[in-house]
Tab-separated table of C-alpha atoms in Angstrom:
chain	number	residue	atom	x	y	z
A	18	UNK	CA	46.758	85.250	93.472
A	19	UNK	CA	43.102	84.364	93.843
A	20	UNK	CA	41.559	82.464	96.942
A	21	UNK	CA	38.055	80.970	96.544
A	22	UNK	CA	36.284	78.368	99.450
A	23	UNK	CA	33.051	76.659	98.590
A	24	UNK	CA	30.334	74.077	100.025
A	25	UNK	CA	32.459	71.649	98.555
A	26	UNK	CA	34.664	71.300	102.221
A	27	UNK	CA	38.033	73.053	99.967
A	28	UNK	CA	39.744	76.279	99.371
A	29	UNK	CA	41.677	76.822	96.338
A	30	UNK	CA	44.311	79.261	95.370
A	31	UNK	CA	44.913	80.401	91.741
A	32	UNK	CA	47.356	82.308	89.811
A	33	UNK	CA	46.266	86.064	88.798
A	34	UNK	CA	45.431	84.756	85.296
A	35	UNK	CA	43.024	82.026	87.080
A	36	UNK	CA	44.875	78.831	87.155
A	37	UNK	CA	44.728	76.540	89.453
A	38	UNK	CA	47.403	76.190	91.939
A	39	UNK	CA	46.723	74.078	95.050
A	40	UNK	CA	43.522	72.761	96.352
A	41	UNK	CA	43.754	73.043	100.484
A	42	UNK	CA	42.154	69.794	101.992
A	43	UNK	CA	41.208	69.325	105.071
A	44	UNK	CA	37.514	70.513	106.481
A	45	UNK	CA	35.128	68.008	106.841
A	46	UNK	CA	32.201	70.526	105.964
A	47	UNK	CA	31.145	73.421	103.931
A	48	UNK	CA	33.462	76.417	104.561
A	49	UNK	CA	31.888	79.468	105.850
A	50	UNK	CA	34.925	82.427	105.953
A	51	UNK	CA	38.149	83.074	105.176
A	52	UNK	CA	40.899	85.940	106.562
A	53	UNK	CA	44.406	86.994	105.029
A	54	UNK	CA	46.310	87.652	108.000
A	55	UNK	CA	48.893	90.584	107.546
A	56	UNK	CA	51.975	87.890	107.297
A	57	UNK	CA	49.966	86.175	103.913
A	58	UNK	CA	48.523	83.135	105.952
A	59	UNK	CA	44.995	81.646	105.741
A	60	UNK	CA	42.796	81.160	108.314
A	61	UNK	CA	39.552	78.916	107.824
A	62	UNK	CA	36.371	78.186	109.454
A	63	UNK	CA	33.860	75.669	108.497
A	64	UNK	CA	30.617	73.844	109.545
A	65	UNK	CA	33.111	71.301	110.952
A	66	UNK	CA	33.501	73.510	114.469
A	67	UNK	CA	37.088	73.817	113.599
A	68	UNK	CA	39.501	77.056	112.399
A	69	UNK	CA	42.389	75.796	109.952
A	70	UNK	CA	45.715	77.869	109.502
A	71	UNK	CA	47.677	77.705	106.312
A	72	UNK	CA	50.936	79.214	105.069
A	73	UNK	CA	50.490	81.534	102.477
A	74	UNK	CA	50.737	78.231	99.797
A	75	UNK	CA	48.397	76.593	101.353
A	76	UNK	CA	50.327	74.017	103.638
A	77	UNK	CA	48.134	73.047	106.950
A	78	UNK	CA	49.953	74.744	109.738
A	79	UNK	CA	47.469	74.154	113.115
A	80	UNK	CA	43.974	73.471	113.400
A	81	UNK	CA	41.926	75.074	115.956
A	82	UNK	CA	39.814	72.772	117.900
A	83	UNK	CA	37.266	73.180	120.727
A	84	UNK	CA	34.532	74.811	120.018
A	85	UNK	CA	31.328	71.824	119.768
A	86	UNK	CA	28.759	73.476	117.927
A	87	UNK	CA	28.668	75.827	114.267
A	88	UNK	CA	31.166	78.689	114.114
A	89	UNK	CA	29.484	82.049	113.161
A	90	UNK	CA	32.408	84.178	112.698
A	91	UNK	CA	36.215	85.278	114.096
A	92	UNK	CA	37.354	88.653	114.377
A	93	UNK	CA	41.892	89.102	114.309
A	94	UNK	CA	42.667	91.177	116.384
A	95	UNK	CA	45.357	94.633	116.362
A	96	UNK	CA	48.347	92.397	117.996
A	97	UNK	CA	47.332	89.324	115.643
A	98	UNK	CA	45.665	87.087	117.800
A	99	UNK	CA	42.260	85.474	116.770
A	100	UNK	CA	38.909	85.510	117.968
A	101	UNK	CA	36.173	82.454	116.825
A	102	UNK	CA	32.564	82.566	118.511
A	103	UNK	CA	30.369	79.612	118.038
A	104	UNK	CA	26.514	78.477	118.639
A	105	UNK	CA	27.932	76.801	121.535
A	106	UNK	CA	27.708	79.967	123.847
A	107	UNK	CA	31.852	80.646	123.892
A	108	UNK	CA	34.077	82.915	122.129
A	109	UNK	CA	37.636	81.416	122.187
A	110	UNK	CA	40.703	83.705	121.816
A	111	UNK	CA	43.454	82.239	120.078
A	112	UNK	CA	47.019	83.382	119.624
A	113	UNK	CA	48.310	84.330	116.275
A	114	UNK	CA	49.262	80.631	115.897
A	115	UNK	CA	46.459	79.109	116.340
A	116	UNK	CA	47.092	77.853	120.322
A	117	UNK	CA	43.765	78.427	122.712
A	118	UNK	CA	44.909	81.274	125.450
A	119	UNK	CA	41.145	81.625	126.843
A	120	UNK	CA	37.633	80.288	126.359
A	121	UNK	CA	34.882	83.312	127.185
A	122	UNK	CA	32.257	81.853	128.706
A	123	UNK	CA	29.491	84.013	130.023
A	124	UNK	CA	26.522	83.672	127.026
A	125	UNK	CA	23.547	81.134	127.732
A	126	UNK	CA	22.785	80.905	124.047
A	127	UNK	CA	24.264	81.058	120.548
A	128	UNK	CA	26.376	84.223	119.939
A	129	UNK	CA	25.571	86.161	116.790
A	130	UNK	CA	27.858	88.958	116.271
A	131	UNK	CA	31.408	90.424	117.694
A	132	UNK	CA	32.786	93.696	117.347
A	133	UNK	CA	36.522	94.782	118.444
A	134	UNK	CA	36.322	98.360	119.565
A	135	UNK	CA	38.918	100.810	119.294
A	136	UNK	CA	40.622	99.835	122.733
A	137	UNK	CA	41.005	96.720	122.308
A	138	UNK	CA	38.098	95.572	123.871
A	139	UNK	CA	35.651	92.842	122.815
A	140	UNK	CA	31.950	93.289	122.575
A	141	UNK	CA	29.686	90.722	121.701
A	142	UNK	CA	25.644	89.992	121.689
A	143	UNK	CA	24.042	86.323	121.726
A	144	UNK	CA	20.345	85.203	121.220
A	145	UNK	CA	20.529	85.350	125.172
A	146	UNK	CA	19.161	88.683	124.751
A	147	UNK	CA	22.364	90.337	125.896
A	148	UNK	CA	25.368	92.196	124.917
A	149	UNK	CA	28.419	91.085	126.769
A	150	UNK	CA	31.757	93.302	127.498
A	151	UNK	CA	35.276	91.656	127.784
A	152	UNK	CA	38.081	93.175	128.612
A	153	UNK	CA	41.639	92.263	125.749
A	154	UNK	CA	42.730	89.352	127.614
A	155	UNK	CA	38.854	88.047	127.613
A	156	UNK	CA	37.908	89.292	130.743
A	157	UNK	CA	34.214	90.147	131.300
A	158	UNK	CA	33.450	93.948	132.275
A	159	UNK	CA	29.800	94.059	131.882
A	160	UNK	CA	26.496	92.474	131.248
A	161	UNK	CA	24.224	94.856	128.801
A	162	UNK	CA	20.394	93.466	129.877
A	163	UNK	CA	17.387	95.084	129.185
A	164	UNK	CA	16.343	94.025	125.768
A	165	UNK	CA	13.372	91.307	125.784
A	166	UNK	CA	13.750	89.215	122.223
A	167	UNK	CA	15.926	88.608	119.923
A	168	UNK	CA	19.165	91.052	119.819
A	169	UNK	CA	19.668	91.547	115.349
A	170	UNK	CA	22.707	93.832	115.590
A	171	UNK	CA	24.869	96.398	116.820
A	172	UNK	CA	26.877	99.312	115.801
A	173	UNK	CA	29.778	101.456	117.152
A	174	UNK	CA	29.606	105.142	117.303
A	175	UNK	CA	32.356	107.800	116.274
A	176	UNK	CA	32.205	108.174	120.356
A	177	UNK	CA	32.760	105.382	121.297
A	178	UNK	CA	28.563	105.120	122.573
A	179	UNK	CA	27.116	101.512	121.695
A	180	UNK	CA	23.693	101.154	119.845
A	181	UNK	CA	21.933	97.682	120.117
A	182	UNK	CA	18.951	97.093	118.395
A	183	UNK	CA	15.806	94.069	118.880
A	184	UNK	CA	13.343	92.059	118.181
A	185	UNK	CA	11.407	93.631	120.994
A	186	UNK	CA	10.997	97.125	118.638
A	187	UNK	CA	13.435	98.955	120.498
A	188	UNK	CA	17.426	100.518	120.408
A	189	UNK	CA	19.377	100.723	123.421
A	190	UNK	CA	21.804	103.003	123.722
A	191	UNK	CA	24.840	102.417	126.078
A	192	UNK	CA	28.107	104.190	126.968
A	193	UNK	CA	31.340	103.235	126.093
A	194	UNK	CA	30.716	101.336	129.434
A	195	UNK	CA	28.332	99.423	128.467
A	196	UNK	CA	25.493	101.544	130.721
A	197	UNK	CA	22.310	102.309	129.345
A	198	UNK	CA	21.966	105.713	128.413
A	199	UNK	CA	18.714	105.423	126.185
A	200	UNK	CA	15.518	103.556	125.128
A	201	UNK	CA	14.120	104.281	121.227
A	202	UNK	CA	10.955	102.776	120.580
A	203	UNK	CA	9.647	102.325	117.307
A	204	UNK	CA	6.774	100.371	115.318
A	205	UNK	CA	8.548	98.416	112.890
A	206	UNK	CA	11.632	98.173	111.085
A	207	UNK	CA	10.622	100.557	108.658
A	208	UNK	CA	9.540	103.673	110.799
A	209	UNK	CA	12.072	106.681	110.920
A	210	UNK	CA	12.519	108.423	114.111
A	211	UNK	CA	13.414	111.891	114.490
A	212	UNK	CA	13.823	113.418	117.762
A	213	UNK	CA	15.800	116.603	118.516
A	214	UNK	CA	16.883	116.217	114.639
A	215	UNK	CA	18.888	112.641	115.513
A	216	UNK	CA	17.535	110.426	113.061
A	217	UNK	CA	18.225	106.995	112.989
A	218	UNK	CA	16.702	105.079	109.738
A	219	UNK	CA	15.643	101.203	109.842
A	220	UNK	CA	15.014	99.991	106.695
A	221	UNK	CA	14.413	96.129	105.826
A	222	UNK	CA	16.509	95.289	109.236
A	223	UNK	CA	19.579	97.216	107.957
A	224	UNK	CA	20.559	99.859	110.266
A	225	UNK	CA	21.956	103.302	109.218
A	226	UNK	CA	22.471	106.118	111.529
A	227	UNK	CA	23.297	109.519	110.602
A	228	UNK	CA	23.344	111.027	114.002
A	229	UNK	CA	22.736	109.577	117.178
């Protein structure tokens, strides 16, 4: 079956030959993201500052309410449970049924980006300039500060090291820890640096690293 979401506040679910099926009602604005969760079911966000969960047929099971400002993404995590983050400075950990077990509060300004590392733990980075470390059950760990603008991503190494990279022309590198281990400098986000033959390549603000 086929699972489309548009601008126009629905989802709808087709057969494999491409006929329509059901049309899941029920956000109030455009609809930004949709994950299959292993069991079949649907989870929604949308402009509305909500999360919806559907059965696999598109029945309204819960809908996930808190957050008060746009939703920029959610993350499910290895036992199931989900993970929203919003321009209103939270992350909010949900169980796999959509019920809130913790808001993470800690960010004094929109949070961009989240990434679940191999342990479990949560990482996430916010136009506060910062990176922020939680622990599985959303405790925080650690406060990555240094970087002076506007934080545009971050990737996970093979070891486990974190790379953050800025507005303010530089890439941080921190320890699994979340300690700084290294400054990179560069020009512009289309300089290559080579040093001790690791090269790391930024090329119209996409990242690739092929040794760090």
């Amino acid at each position: 079956r086929i699972l489309s979401y548009a601008d126009d506040k629905t989802l709808r679910l087709w057969d494999k030959d491409g006929n329509l099926l059901k049309v899941l009602d029920g956000h109030s604005d455009k609809i930004k993201g949709v994950e299959i969760l292993e069991d079949g079911r649907i989870l929604s966000y949308a402009d509305d500052k909500t999360l919806r969960l559907w059965d696999m047929d598109g029945k309204l099971l819960n809908v996930l309410e808190g957050h008060t400002k746009t939703i920029n993404g959610m993350e499910i995590l290895e036992d199931g449970r989900i993970l929203s983050y919003a321009d209103d400075k939270t992350l909010r950990l949900w169980d796999k049924d959509g019920n809130l077990l913790k808001v993470l509060d800690g960010h004094s300004d929109k949070i961009k980006g989240v990434e679940i590392l191999e342990d479990g733990r949560i990482l996430s980075y916010a136009d506060d300039k910062t990176l922020r470390l939680w622990d599985m059950d959303g405790k925080l760990l650690n406060v990555l500060e240094g970087h002076t603008k506007t934080i545009n991503g971050m990737e996970i190494l093979e070891d486990g090291r974190i790379l953050s990279y800025a507005d303010d022309k530089t890439l941080r590198l921190w320890d699994r820890d979340g300690n700084i281990l290294k400054i990179l400098y560069i020009e512009s986000n289309d300089d290559i640096i080579e040093e001790n033959k690791n090269i790391i390549v930024i090329n119209k603000n996409r990242l690739y690293i092929s040794v760090v």
